[in-house]
XYZ file of N, CA and C in Angstrom:
633
model
N 18.672 -25.754 -11.065
C 17.689 -25.527 -9.987
C 16.278 -25.500 -10.579
N 15.361 -26.172 -9.944
C 13.977 -26.197 -10.398
C 13.177 -25.187 -9.600
N 12.551 -24.257 -10.299
C 11.738 -23.247 -9.621
C 10.383 -23.833 -9.226
N 9.927 -23.475 -8.044
C 8.609 -23.913 -7.582
C 7.558 -22.957 -8.124
N 6.663 -23.465 -8.929
C 5.654 -22.608 -9.555
C 4.563 -22.242 -8.562
N 4.244 -20.955 -8.549
C 3.117 -20.516 -7.727
C 1.838 -20.994 -8.390
N 0.942 -21.542 -7.608
C -0.348 -21.947 -8.145
C -1.394 -21.924 -7.038
N -2.620 -21.796 -7.454
C -3.721 -21.745 -6.498
C -4.974 -22.292 -7.163
N -5.934 -22.678 -6.357
C -7.240 -23.104 -6.873
C -8.192 -21.928 -6.787
N -8.985 -21.727 -7.814
C -9.973 -20.647 -7.824
C -11.341 -21.233 -8.151
N -12.372 -20.696 -7.518
C -13.725 -21.222 -7.746
C -14.758 -20.114 -7.625
N -15.826 -20.244 -8.384
C -16.971 -19.326 -8.292
C -18.239 -20.107 -8.600
N -19.391 -19.488 -8.337
C -20.669 -20.145 -8.642
C -21.267 -19.488 -9.876
N -21.627 -20.294 -10.855
C -22.175 -19.765 -12.100
C -23.568 -19.169 -11.863
N -23.766 -17.901 -12.237
C -25.082 -17.292 -12.054
C -26.130 -17.808 -13.040
N -25.688 -18.485 -14.103
C -26.638 -18.986 -15.101
C -27.258 -20.319 -14.702
N -26.434 -21.219 -14.142
C -26.954 -22.555 -13.812
C -26.812 -22.910 -12.332
N -26.045 -22.129 -11.586
C -25.885 -22.376 -10.152
C -24.790 -23.358 -9.801
N -24.070 -23.890 -10.796
C -23.028 -24.870 -10.522
C -21.751 -24.211 -10.006
N -20.998 -24.949 -9.192
C -19.693 -24.489 -8.739
C -18.679 -24.761 -9.850
N -17.863 -23.752 -10.177
C -16.863 -23.869 -11.239
C -15.492 -23.689 -10.606
N -14.592 -24.634 -10.836
C -13.300 -24.653 -10.141
C -12.166 -24.948 -11.107
N -10.980 -24.348 -10.864
C -9.819 -24.623 -11.701
C -8.540 -24.283 -10.939
N -7.437 -24.873 -11.370
C -6.119 -24.534 -10.846
C -5.535 -23.413 -11.707
N -4.913 -22.424 -11.051
C -4.293 -21.308 -11.761
C -2.817 -21.269 -11.418
N -1.952 -21.288 -12.449
C -0.515 -21.199 -12.237
C 0.005 -19.830 -12.626
N 0.974 -19.316 -11.884
C 1.511 -17.988 -12.141
C 2.165 -17.897 -13.510
N 2.849 -18.948 -13.952
C 3.548 -18.909 -15.227
C 2.561 -18.792 -16.376
N 1.506 -19.593 -16.326
C 0.498 -19.548 -17.384
C -0.224 -18.211 -17.389
N -0.501 -17.698 -16.209
C -1.233 -16.442 -16.095
C -0.425 -15.281 -16.650
N 0.890 -15.287 -16.425
C 1.726 -14.182 -16.890
C 1.784 -14.126 -18.411
N 1.502 -15.244 -19.072
C 1.574 -15.288 -20.527
C 0.312 -14.759 -21.192
N -0.813 -14.874 -20.533
C -2.059 -14.508 -21.186
C -3.169 -14.401 -20.152
N -4.343 -13.969 -20.613
C -5.522 -13.944 -19.748
C -6.027 -15.362 -19.529
N -6.391 -15.667 -18.312
C -6.999 -16.964 -18.016
C -8.507 -16.793 -17.987
N -9.209 -17.669 -18.686
C -10.669 -17.652 -18.691
C -11.169 -18.961 -18.097
N -11.964 -18.840 -17.054
C -12.554 -20.019 -16.429
C -14.046 -20.019 -16.765
N -14.428 -20.891 -17.699
C -15.803 -20.911 -18.178
C -16.593 -22.035 -17.531
N -17.863 -21.761 -17.256
C -18.761 -22.806 -16.775
C -19.113 -23.716 -17.945
N -19.194 -25.019 -17.728
C -19.570 -25.945 -18.812
C -20.902 -25.619 -19.474
N -21.797 -24.926 -18.749
C -23.092 -24.586 -19.337
C -22.968 -23.468 -20.374
N -21.818 -22.762 -20.370
C -21.606 -21.679 -21.323
C -22.232 -20.359 -20.911
N -22.816 -20.312 -19.720
C -23.530 -19.109 -19.304
C -22.709 -18.074 -18.581
N -21.466 -18.402 -18.213
C -20.641 -17.426 -17.497
C -19.172 -17.787 -17.627
N -18.316 -16.790 -17.346
C -16.886 -17.050 -17.291
C -16.223 -16.063 -16.339
N -15.210 -16.525 -15.646
C -14.393 -15.693 -14.770
C -13.067 -15.473 -15.486
N -12.557 -14.238 -15.478
C -11.271 -13.966 -16.112
C -10.261 -13.485 -15.077
N -9.010 -13.862 -15.286
C -7.917 -13.474 -14.401
C -6.761 -12.975 -15.271
N -6.248 -11.786 -14.993
C -5.113 -11.247 -15.751
C -4.141 -10.552 -14.799
N -2.876 -10.474 -15.220
C -1.896 -9.663 -14.505
C -2.039 -8.218 -14.972
N -1.948 -7.268 -14.043
C -1.919 -5.858 -14.419
C -0.474 -5.455 -14.673
N -0.275 -4.237 -15.176
C 1.074 -3.759 -15.463
C 1.937 -3.662 -14.205
N 1.276 -3.411 -13.060
C 2.036 -3.328 -11.800
C 2.089 -4.675 -11.081
N 1.874 -5.756 -11.849
C 2.026 -7.123 -11.359
C 1.026 -7.516 -10.271
N -0.136 -6.907 -10.323
C -1.222 -7.348 -9.459
C -2.139 -8.252 -10.277
N -3.135 -8.815 -9.623
C -4.040 -9.739 -10.302
C -5.432 -9.120 -10.363
N -5.972 -9.002 -11.587
C -7.319 -8.455 -11.756
C -8.276 -9.586 -12.105
N -9.352 -9.675 -11.320
C -10.349 -10.714 -11.546
C -11.678 -10.073 -11.934
N -12.311 -10.633 -12.935
C -13.679 -10.258 -13.280
C -14.551 -11.459 -12.941
N -15.373 -11.295 -11.889
C -16.077 -12.432 -11.299
C -17.586 -12.343 -11.545
N -18.189 -13.345 -12.172
C -19.649 -13.375 -12.310
C -20.294 -13.397 -10.924
N -21.445 -12.756 -10.808
C -22.125 -12.678 -9.507
C -23.527 -13.248 -9.635
N -23.893 -14.149 -8.725
C -25.229 -14.743 -8.773
C -26.276 -13.847 -8.111
N -25.834 -12.707 -7.554
C -26.758 -11.759 -6.942
C -27.022 -10.585 -7.879
N -25.950 -10.014 -8.430
C -26.051 -8.807 -9.249
C -26.114 -9.149 -10.741
N -26.726 -8.285 -11.537
C -26.854 -8.564 -12.973
C -25.546 -8.447 -13.736
N -24.534 -7.790 -13.162
C -23.249 -7.641 -13.838
C -22.130 -8.217 -12.981
N -21.022 -8.647 -13.606
C -19.884 -9.174 -12.835
C -19.178 -8.070 -12.067
N -18.388 -8.453 -11.062
C -17.600 -7.505 -10.280
C -16.132 -7.624 -10.672
N -15.428 -6.491 -10.636
C -14.004 -6.474 -10.958
C -13.215 -6.183 -9.679
N -12.233 -7.015 -9.393
C -11.405 -6.858 -8.203
C -9.938 -6.888 -8.613
N -9.111 -6.090 -7.939
C -7.663 -6.133 -8.147
C -7.019 -6.467 -6.808
N -6.235 -7.534 -6.781
C -5.624 -7.992 -5.527
C -4.128 -8.201 -5.729
N -3.386 -8.155 -4.647
C -1.955 -8.394 -4.679
C -1.677 -9.876 -4.940
N -0.525 -10.156 -5.568
C -0.177 -11.545 -5.865
C -0.113 -12.413 -4.615
N 0.407 -11.836 -3.519
C 0.557 -12.647 -2.302
C -0.793 -13.052 -1.722
N -1.840 -12.249 -1.967
C -3.181 -12.626 -1.525
C -3.768 -13.695 -2.448
N -3.502 -13.539 -3.746
C -4.077 -14.467 -4.718
C -3.407 -15.835 -4.660
N -2.084 -15.849 -4.581
C -1.356 -17.109 -4.601
C -0.926 -17.598 -3.211
N -0.982 -16.716 -2.216
C -0.513 -17.105 -0.886
C -1.662 -17.426 0.051
N -1.385 -18.193 1.092
C -2.402 -18.498 2.082
C -3.291 -19.653 1.686
N -3.995 -20.178 2.664
C -4.864 -21.337 2.434
C -6.185 -20.953 1.782
N -6.677 -19.738 2.097
C -7.990 -19.358 1.577
C -8.133 -17.844 1.530
N -8.597 -17.339 0.394
C -8.892 -15.919 0.236
C -10.279 -15.816 -0.381
N -11.179 -15.096 0.292
C -12.565 -14.979 -0.167
C -12.826 -13.587 -0.721
N -13.593 -13.523 -1.804
C -13.956 -12.255 -2.432
C -15.475 -12.106 -2.374
N -15.987 -11.071 -1.688
C -17.433 -10.922 -1.545
C -18.066 -9.997 -2.582
N -19.353 -10.202 -2.831
C -20.149 -9.252 -3.602
C -20.271 -7.978 -2.783
N -20.063 -6.824 -3.423
C -20.085 -5.553 -2.699
C -21.456 -5.210 -2.131
N -22.500 -5.779 -2.703
C -23.859 -5.375 -2.324
C -24.533 -6.354 -1.365
N -24.368 -7.644 -1.588
C -25.021 -8.620 -0.714
C -24.138 -9.058 0.440
N -22.806 -8.913 0.280
C -21.876 -9.403 1.296
C -21.582 -10.884 1.171
N -22.266 -11.574 0.243
C -22.025 -13.001 0.041
C -20.702 -13.195 -0.698
N -19.925 -14.195 -0.294
C -18.680 -14.505 -0.981
C -18.990 -15.158 -2.327
N -18.422 -14.613 -3.405
C -18.735 -15.116 -4.744
C -17.524 -15.754 -5.425
N -16.352 -15.687 -4.776
C -15.154 -16.277 -5.359
C -14.184 -16.640 -4.244
N -13.495 -17.764 -4.423
C -12.497 -18.203 -3.447
C -11.225 -18.611 -4.178
N -10.077 -18.316 -3.567
C -8.804 -18.832 -4.057
C -8.046 -19.412 -2.881
N -7.151 -20.344 -3.167
C -6.350 -20.936 -2.097
C -6.115 -22.419 -2.315
N -5.879 -23.122 -1.208
C -5.673 -24.574 -1.272
C -6.961 -25.256 -1.719
N -6.829 -26.279 -2.543
C -7.985 -26.947 -3.144
C -9.008 -27.393 -2.105
N -8.550 -28.044 -1.024
C -9.498 -28.553 -0.032
C -10.207 -27.414 0.695
N -9.465 -26.311 0.955
C -10.061 -25.168 1.652
C -11.090 -24.473 0.764
N -10.764 -24.346 -0.516
C -11.679 -23.697 -1.453
C -12.965 -24.514 -1.602
N -12.830 -25.824 -1.735
C -14.012 -26.672 -1.898
C -14.876 -26.663 -0.642
N -14.240 -26.632 0.524
C -14.988 -26.552 1.777
C -15.726 -25.222 1.877
N -15.038 -24.126 1.469
C -15.662 -22.798 1.512
C -16.840 -22.710 0.558
N -16.743 -23.339 -0.607
C -17.840 -23.327 -1.567
C -19.066 -24.046 -1.001
N -18.839 -25.125 -0.249
C -19.951 -25.846 0.370
C -20.621 -24.981 1.443
N -19.803 -24.273 2.234
C -20.350 -23.405 3.271
C -21.109 -22.238 2.644
N -20.570 -21.728 1.539
C -21.244 -20.628 0.835
C -22.593 -21.080 0.302
N -22.667 -22.321 -0.187
C -23.935 -22.841 -0.697
C -24.963 -22.973 0.429
N -24.514 -23.396 1.605
C -25.422 -23.490 2.759
C -25.955 -22.114 3.135
N -25.041 -21.119 3.181
C -25.443 -19.759 3.536
C -26.409 -19.195 2.500
N -26.159 -19.508 1.228
C -27.036 -19.043 0.156
C -28.417 -19.661 0.277
N -28.465 -20.940 0.599
C -29.743 -21.637 0.763
C -30.553 -21.027 1.904
N -29.874 -20.703 3.014
C -30.546 -20.082 4.153
C -31.058 -18.700 3.789
N -30.269 -17.942 3.040
C -30.669 -16.588 2.659
C -31.869 -16.606 1.718
N -31.914 -17.586 0.810
C -33.009 -17.664 -0.148
C -34.326 -18.067 0.509
N -34.247 -18.814 1.616
C -35.464 -19.237 2.304
C -36.320 -20.123 1.428
N -37.529 -19.662 1.143
C -38.469 -20.466 0.359
C -38.119 -20.495 -1.128
N -37.227 -19.597 -1.554
C -36.820 -19.597 -2.958
C -35.763 -20.668 -3.198
N -35.616 -21.085 -4.438
C -34.593 -22.063 -4.806
C -33.460 -21.361 -5.523
N -32.368 -22.087 -5.717
C -31.250 -21.526 -6.461
C -31.659 -21.240 -7.901
N -32.572 -22.045 -8.440
C -33.078 -21.793 -9.798
C -33.812 -20.458 -9.859
N -34.555 -20.129 -8.782
C -35.248 -18.843 -8.726
C -34.232 -17.709 -8.772
N -33.145 -17.883 -8.039
C -32.121 -16.850 -7.967
C -31.479 -16.623 -9.331
N -31.105 -17.705 -10.012
C -30.428 -17.568 -11.300
C -31.362 -17.043 -12.383
N -32.658 -17.331 -12.274
C -33.596 -16.871 -13.295
C -34.056 -15.443 -13.051
N -33.948 -14.960 -11.800
C -34.430 -13.626 -11.471
C -33.305 -12.729 -10.954
N -32.077 -13.061 -11.339
C -30.924 -12.305 -10.856
C -31.053 -10.837 -11.247
N -30.927 -9.972 -10.242
C -31.003 -8.543 -10.490
C -32.426 -8.011 -10.534
N -33.414 -8.884 -10.352
C -34.799 -8.434 -10.351
C -35.610 -9.392 -9.488
N -36.597 -8.897 -8.810
C -37.463 -9.789 -8.028
C -36.868 -10.156 -6.689
N -35.999 -11.187 -6.649
C -35.471 -11.645 -5.377
C -34.469 -10.660 -4.805
N -33.585 -10.160 -5.654
C -32.600 -9.185 -5.201
C -32.774 -7.895 -5.985
N -32.622 -6.776 -5.297
C -32.820 -5.479 -5.894
C -31.608 -5.049 -6.704
N -31.854 -4.352 -7.831
C -30.772 -3.770 -8.613
C -29.936 -2.882 -7.691
N -28.617 -3.091 -7.644
C -27.760 -2.317 -6.737
C -27.894 -0.813 -6.907
N -28.112 -0.317 -8.129
C -28.235 1.115 -8.350
C -29.472 1.662 -7.637
N -30.582 0.931 -7.696
C -31.804 1.347 -7.009
C -31.569 1.379 -5.507
N -30.946 0.317 -4.998
C -30.696 0.224 -3.559
C -29.778 1.340 -3.081
N -28.758 1.650 -3.867
C -27.829 2.719 -3.500
C -28.563 4.048 -3.346
N -29.451 4.363 -4.289
C -30.185 5.625 -4.257
C -31.073 5.697 -3.021
N -31.836 4.639 -2.785
C -32.787 4.643 -1.669
C -32.068 4.706 -0.326
N -31.011 3.938 -0.161
C -30.279 3.954 1.111
C -29.596 5.298 1.334
N -29.128 5.932 0.266
C -28.516 7.258 0.375
C -29.531 8.265 0.896
N -30.747 8.254 0.324
C -31.780 9.209 0.735
C -32.202 8.966 2.183
N -32.395 7.709 2.561
C -32.804 7.385 3.932
C -31.743 7.842 4.928
N -30.486 7.599 4.625
C -29.385 8.019 5.501
C -29.362 9.539 5.631
N -29.554 10.227 4.510
C -29.539 11.689 4.502
C -30.698 12.251 5.319
N -31.887 11.676 5.161
C -33.058 12.136 5.916
C -32.857 11.915 7.414
N -32.278 10.785 7.765
C -32.041 10.476 9.175
C -31.059 11.474 9.789
N -29.994 11.786 9.058
C -28.990 12.725 9.574
C -29.555 14.131 9.718
N -30.524 14.481 8.885
C -31.124 15.810 8.943
C -32.334 15.873 9.875
N -32.652 14.766 10.523
C -33.788 14.742 11.431
C -35.128 14.790 10.729
N -35.165 14.327 9.485
C -36.389 14.393 8.690
C -37.116 13.058 8.609
N -36.855 12.166 9.561
C -37.658 10.955 9.712
C -38.381 11.065 11.051
N -39.686 10.946 11.020
C -40.469 11.049 12.254
C -41.366 9.831 12.408
N -41.776 9.586 13.659
C -42.611 8.427 13.962
C -43.564 8.803 15.091
N -43.987 7.837 15.898
C -44.895 8.123 17.011
C -44.157 8.623 18.250
N -42.834 8.529 18.228
C -42.035 9.040 19.358
C -42.000 10.567 19.315
N -41.632 11.174 20.439
C -41.408 12.611 20.446
C -40.311 12.942 19.450
N -40.394 14.118 18.844
C -39.421 14.508 17.819
C -37.997 14.411 18.365
N -37.161 13.724 17.629
C -35.768 13.589 18.025
C -35.482 12.384 18.905
N -36.537 11.667 19.313
C -36.339 10.526 20.210
C -36.444 9.171 19.508
N -36.813 9.169 18.257
C -36.924 7.915 17.523
C -35.552 7.305 17.235
N -35.539 5.982 17.089
C -34.299 5.268 16.758
C -34.607 4.368 15.570
N -34.006 4.671 14.429
C -34.435 4.061 13.182
C -33.419 3.075 12.598
N -33.968 2.063 11.925
C -33.132 1.111 11.182
C -33.765 0.874 9.824
N -32.928 0.591 8.832
C -33.403 0.294 7.484
C -33.003 -1.134 7.143
N -33.986 -1.943 6.761
C -33.749 -3.352 6.437
C -34.114 -3.613 4.987
N -33.203 -4.212 4.234
C -33.451 -4.515 2.825
C -34.222 -5.825 2.731
N -35.420 -5.763 2.147
C -36.246 -6.942 1.906
C -36.258 -7.251 0.413
N -37.036 -8.248 0.006
C -37.017 -8.686 -1.385
C -37.464 -7.599 -2.350
N -38.505 -6.831 -1.976
C -39.070 -5.862 -2.908
C -39.132 -4.445 -2.359
N -38.484 -4.212 -1.215
C -38.540 -2.887 -0.606
C -37.458 -2.732 0.457
N -37.335 -1.496 0.944
C -36.523 -1.224 2.127
C -37.493 -0.860 3.247
N -37.428 -1.606 4.332
C -38.293 -1.368 5.474
C -37.587 -0.424 6.439
N -38.192 0.751 6.672
C -37.652 1.718 7.634
C -38.519 1.639 8.883
N -37.902 1.368 10.020
C -38.671 1.075 11.236
C -38.050 1.763 12.438
N -38.901 2.240 13.351
C -38.424 2.792 14.615
C -38.309 1.661 15.628
N -37.141 1.510 16.219
C -36.911 0.438 17.184
C -37.618 0.682 18.503
N -38.042 1.919 18.745
C -38.694 2.250 20.020
C -40.214 2.095 19.963
N -40.865 2.723 18.969
C -42.333 2.691 18.936
C -42.891 1.678 17.942
N -42.045 1.137 17.061
C -42.502 0.130 16.108
C -43.127 0.683 14.844
N -43.221 2.015 14.723
C -43.776 2.607 13.501
C -42.845 2.281 12.329
N -43.428 2.134 11.140
C -42.611 1.745 9.997
C -43.202 2.247 8.696
N -42.395 2.211 7.660
C -42.867 2.458 6.297
C -41.987 1.654 5.360
N -42.514 1.373 4.178
C -41.776 0.582 3.197
C -41.543 1.416 1.940
N -40.311 1.403 1.475
C -39.946 2.123 0.254
C -39.698 1.080 -0.832
N -40.518 1.076 -1.877
C -40.429 0.073 -2.941
C -39.100 0.168 -3.690
N -38.566 -0.993 -4.085
C -37.302 -1.039 -4.823
C -37.491 -1.724 -6.173
N -38.678 -1.563 -6.751
C -39.004 -2.286 -7.987
C -38.751 -1.485 -9.248
N -38.331 -0.211 -9.106
C -38.194 0.621 -10.290
C -37.118 1.682 -10.103
N -36.243 1.820 -11.092
C -35.227 2.868 -11.038
C -35.875 4.245 -11.125
N -36.963 4.356 -11.885
C -37.667 5.632 -12.008
C -38.220 6.070 -10.650
N -38.818 5.118 -9.911
C -39.345 5.447 -8.583
C -38.220 5.805 -7.613
N -37.090 5.129 -7.741
C -35.950 5.427 -6.873
C -35.436 6.839 -7.124
N -35.381 7.228 -8.399
C -34.930 8.586 -8.729
C -35.920 9.623 -8.234
N -37.219 9.299 -8.276
C -38.235 10.215 -7.738
C -38.085 10.343 -6.220
N -37.648 9.256 -5.579
C -37.451 9.258 -4.125
C -36.340 10.222 -3.718
N -35.467 10.577 -4.664
C -34.410 11.550 -4.393
C -34.975 12.909 -3.986
N -36.216 13.194 -4.412
C -36.848 14.475 -4.095
C -37.565 14.467 -2.757
N -37.543 13.341 -2.050
C -38.209 13.241 -0.757
C -37.482 14.088 0.286
N -38.231 14.960 0.973
C -37.601 15.808 1.991
C -38.058 15.449 3.397
N -38.976 14.470 3.519
C -39.424 14.037 4.844
C -40.035 12.649 4.728
N -39.806 11.824 5.750
C -40.338 10.458 5.779
C -41.073 10.276 7.104
N -42.358 9.934 7.014
C -43.174 9.728 8.212
C -43.472 8.235 8.369
N -43.130 7.664 9.535
C -43.396 6.272 9.818
C -44.724 6.179 10.569
N -45.538 5.184 10.210
C -46.855 5.071 10.849
C -47.056 3.692 11.471
């Protein structure tokens, strides 16, 4: 009897050069050793290994964040189905796809379109050269600032031109700041995201006034 080997196509976008990197992954080869999928430019690599509990651990380079992301998924998700997408935890952009070759290649094209729209006037070269700084904020800085804004909102410590307690606030992440705005009166303020030191100082903020 001939066993049917489980296999899937995996692809990611290299954060160093912006190229799509694709390869076929077989279960038999993977069980023997770690699989390394390197970009021809030499600037990044994706690794895939089996865990002791027979799950699949992926370390995926990210074109948004300065460090790769680690994901652990079940074998049936990795090898089963036509398409499985893995997103960056911070931007929400899909940074890795597995599945049928045609589905993966189609998804990579759609991801490139979405990335182009998100970058706007910036190019993919701008993104790869300024990854983690400038165009996109360091996730640690963003986490701190969003935590403080959420906490202030829950405690009623954000005020605007509306009567106290009547404001309705939203926080929008921009290239170099978080914009906090009242949806009712239009008052706003911007919290800079250019420095971890400033973000840590923002932890001491006990009130935010929108003007």
